[in-house]
mmCIF file of N, CA and C in Angstrom:
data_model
loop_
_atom_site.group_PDB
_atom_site.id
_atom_site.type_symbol
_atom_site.label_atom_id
_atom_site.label_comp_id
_atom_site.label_asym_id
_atom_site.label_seq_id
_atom_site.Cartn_x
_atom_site.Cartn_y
_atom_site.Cartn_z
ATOM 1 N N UNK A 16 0.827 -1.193 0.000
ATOM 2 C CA UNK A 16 0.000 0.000 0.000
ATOM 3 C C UNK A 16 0.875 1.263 0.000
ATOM 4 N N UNK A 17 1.836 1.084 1.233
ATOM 5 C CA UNK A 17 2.667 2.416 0.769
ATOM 6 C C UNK A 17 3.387 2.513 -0.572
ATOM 7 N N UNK A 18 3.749 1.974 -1.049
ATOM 8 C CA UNK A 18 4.244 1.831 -2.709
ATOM 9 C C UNK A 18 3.264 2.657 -3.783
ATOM 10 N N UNK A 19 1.980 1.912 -3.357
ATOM 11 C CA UNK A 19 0.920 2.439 -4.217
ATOM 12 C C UNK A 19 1.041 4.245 -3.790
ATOM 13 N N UNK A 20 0.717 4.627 -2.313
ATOM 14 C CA UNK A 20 1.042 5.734 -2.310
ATOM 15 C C UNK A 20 2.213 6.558 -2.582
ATOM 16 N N UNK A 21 3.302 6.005 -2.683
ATOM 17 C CA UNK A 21 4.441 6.706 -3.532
ATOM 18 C C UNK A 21 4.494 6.921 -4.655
ATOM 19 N N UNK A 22 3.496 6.214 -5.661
ATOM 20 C CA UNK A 22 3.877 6.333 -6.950
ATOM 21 C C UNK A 22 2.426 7.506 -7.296
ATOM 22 N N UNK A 23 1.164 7.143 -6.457
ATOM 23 C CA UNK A 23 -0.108 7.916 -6.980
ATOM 24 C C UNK A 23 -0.261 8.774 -5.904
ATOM 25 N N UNK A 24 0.083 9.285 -4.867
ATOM 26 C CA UNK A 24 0.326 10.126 -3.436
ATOM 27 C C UNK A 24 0.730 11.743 -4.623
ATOM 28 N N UNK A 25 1.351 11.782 -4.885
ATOM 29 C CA UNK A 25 2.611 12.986 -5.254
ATOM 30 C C UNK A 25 1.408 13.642 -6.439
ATOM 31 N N UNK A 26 0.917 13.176 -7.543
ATOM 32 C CA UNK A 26 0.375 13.315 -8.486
ATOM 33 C C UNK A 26 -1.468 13.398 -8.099
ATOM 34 N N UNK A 27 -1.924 12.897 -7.464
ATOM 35 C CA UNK A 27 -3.563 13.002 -7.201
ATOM 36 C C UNK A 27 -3.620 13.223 -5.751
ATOM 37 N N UNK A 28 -2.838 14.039 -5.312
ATOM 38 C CA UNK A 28 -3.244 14.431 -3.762
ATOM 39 C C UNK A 28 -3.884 15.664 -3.589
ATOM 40 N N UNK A 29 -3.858 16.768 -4.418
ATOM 41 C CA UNK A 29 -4.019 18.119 -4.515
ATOM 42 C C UNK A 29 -5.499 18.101 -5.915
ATOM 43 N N UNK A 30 -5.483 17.384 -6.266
ATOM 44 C CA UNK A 30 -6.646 17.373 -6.849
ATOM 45 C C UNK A 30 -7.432 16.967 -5.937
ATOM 46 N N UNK A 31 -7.087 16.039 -5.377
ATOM 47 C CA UNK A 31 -8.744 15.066 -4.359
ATOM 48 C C UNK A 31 -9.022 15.845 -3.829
ATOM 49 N N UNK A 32 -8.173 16.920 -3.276
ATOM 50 C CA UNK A 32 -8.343 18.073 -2.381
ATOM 51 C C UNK A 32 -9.095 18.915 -2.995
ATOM 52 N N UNK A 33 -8.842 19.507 -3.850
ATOM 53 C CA UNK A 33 -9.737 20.515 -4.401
ATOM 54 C C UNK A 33 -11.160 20.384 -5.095
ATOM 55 N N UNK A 34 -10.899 18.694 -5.483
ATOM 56 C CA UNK A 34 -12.171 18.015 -5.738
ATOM 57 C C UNK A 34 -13.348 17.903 -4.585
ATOM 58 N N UNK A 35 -12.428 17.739 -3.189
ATOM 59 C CA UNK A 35 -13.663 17.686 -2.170
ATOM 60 C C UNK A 35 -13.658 18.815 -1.750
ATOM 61 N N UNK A 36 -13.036 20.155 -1.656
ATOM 62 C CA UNK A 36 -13.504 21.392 -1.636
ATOM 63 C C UNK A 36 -14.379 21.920 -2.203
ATOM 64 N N UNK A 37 -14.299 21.572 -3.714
ATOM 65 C CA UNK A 37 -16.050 22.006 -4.421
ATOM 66 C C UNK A 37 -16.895 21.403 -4.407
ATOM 67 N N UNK A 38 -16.856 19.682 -4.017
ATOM 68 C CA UNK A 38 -18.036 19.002 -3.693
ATOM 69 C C UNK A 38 -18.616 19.931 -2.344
ATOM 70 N N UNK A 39 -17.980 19.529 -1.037
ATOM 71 C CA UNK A 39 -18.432 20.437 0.382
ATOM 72 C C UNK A 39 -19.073 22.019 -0.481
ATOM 73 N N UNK A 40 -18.340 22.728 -1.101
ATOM 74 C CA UNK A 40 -18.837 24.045 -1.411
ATOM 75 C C UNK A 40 -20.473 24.066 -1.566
ATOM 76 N N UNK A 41 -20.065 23.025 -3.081
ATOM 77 C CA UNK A 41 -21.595 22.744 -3.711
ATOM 78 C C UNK A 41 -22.651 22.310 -3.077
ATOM 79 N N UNK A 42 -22.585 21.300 -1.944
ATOM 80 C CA UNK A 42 -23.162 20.544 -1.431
ATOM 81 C C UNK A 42 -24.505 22.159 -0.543
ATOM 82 N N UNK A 43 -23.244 22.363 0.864
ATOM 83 C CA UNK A 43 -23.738 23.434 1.444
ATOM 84 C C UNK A 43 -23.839 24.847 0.687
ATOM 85 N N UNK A 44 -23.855 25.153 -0.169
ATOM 86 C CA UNK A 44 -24.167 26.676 -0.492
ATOM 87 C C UNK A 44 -25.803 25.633 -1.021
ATOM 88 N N UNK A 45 -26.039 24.463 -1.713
ATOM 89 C CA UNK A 45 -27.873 24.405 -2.116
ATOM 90 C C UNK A 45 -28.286 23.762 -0.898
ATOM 91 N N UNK A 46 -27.796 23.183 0.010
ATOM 92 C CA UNK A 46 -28.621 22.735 1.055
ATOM 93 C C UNK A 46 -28.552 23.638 2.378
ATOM 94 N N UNK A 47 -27.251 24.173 2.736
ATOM 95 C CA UNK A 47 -27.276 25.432 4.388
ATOM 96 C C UNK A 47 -27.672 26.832 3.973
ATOM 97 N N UNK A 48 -28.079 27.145 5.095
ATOM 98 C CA UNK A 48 -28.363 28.637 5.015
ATOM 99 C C UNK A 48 -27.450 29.221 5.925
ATOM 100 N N UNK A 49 -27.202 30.393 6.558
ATOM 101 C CA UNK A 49 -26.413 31.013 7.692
ATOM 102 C C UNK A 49 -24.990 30.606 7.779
ATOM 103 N N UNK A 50 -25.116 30.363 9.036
ATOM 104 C CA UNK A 50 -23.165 29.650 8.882
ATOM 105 C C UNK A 50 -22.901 28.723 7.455
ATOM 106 N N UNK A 51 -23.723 28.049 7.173
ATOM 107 C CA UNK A 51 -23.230 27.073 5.856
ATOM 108 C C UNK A 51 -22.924 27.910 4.415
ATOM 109 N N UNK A 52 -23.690 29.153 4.456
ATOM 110 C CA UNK A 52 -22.836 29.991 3.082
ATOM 111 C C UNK A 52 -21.761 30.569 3.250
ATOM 112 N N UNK A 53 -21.249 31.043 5.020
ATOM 113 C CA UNK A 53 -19.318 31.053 5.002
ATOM 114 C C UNK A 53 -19.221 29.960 4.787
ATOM 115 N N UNK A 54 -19.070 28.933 5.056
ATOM 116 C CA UNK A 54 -18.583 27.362 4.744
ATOM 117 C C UNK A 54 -18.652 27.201 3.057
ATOM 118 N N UNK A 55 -19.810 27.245 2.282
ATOM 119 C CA UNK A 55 -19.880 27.091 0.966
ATOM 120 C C UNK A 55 -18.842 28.528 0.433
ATOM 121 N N UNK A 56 -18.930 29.491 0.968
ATOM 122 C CA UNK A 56 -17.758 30.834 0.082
ATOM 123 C C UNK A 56 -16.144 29.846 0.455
ATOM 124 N N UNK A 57 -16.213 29.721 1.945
ATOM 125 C CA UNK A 57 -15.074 29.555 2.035
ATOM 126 C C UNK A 57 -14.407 28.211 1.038
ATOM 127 N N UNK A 58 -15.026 27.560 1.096
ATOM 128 C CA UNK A 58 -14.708 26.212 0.236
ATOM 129 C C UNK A 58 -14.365 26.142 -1.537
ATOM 130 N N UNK A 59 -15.547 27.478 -1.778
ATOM 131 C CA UNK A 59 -15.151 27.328 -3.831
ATOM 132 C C UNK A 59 -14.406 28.655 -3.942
ATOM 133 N N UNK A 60 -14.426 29.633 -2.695
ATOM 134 C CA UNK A 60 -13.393 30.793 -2.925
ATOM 135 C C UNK A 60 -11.892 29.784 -2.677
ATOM 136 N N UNK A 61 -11.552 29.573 -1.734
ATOM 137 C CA UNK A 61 -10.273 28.504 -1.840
ATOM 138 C C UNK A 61 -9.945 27.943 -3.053
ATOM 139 N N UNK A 62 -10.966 27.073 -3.785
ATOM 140 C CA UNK A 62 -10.854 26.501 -5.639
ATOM 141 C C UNK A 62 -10.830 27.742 -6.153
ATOM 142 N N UNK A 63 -11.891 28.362 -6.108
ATOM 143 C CA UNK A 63 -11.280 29.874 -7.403
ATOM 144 C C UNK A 63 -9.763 30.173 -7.118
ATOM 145 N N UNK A 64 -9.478 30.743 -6.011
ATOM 146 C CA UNK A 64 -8.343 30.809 -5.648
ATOM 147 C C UNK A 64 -7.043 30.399 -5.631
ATOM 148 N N UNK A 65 -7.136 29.149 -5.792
ATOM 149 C CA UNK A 65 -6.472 27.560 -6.313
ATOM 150 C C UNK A 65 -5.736 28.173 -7.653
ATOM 151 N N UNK A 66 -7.043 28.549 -8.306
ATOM 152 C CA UNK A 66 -6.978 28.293 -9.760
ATOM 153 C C UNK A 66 -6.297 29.507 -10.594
ATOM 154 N N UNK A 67 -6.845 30.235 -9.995
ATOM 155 C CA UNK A 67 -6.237 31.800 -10.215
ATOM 156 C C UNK A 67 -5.062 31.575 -9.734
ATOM 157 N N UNK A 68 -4.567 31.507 -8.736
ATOM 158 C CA UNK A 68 -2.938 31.320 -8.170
ATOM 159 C C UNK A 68 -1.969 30.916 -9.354
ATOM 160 N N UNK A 69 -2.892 29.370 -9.860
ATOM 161 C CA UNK A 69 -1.976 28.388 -10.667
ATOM 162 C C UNK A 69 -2.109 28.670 -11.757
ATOM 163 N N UNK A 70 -3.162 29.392 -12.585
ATOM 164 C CA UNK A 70 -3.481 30.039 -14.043
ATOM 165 C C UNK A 70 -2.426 31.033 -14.000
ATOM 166 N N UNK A 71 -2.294 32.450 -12.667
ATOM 167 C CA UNK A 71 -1.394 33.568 -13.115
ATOM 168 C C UNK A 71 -0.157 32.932 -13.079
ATOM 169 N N UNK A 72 0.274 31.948 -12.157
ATOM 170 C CA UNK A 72 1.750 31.491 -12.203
ATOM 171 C C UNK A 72 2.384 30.609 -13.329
ATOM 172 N N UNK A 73 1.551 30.212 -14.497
ATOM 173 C CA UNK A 73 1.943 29.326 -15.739
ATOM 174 C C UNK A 73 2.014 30.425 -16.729
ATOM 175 N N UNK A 74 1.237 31.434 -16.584
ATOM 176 C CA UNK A 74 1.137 32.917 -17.709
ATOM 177 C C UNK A 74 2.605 33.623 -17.252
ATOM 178 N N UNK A 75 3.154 33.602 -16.809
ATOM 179 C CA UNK A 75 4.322 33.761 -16.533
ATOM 180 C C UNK A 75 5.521 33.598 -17.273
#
């Protein structure tokens, strides 16, 4: 198992991440109200954020 994570760890760790950041986002911004829309901003502002970071730093 650790093998497996050495070779697929390095390469799909930061996606799963950002993958379950916009799932959680999506989830609570259509189902919470109150505290759950900081939770839903905070979660797909982090992915926008992500993305913008890594879009301006390849335009480079």
């Amino acid at each position: 198992m650790k093998a497996l994570w050495n070779a697929l760890g390095p390469v799909w760790a930061w996606p799963v991440v950002i993958a379950l950041a916009s799932a959680v986002g999506l989830v609570t911004a259509l189902l919470g109200d109150g505290p759950w829309d900081w939770v839903s901003w905070l979660c797909l502002g982090s992915v926008t954020g992500a993305g913008v970071w890594l879009g301006w730093g390849r335009g480079r």
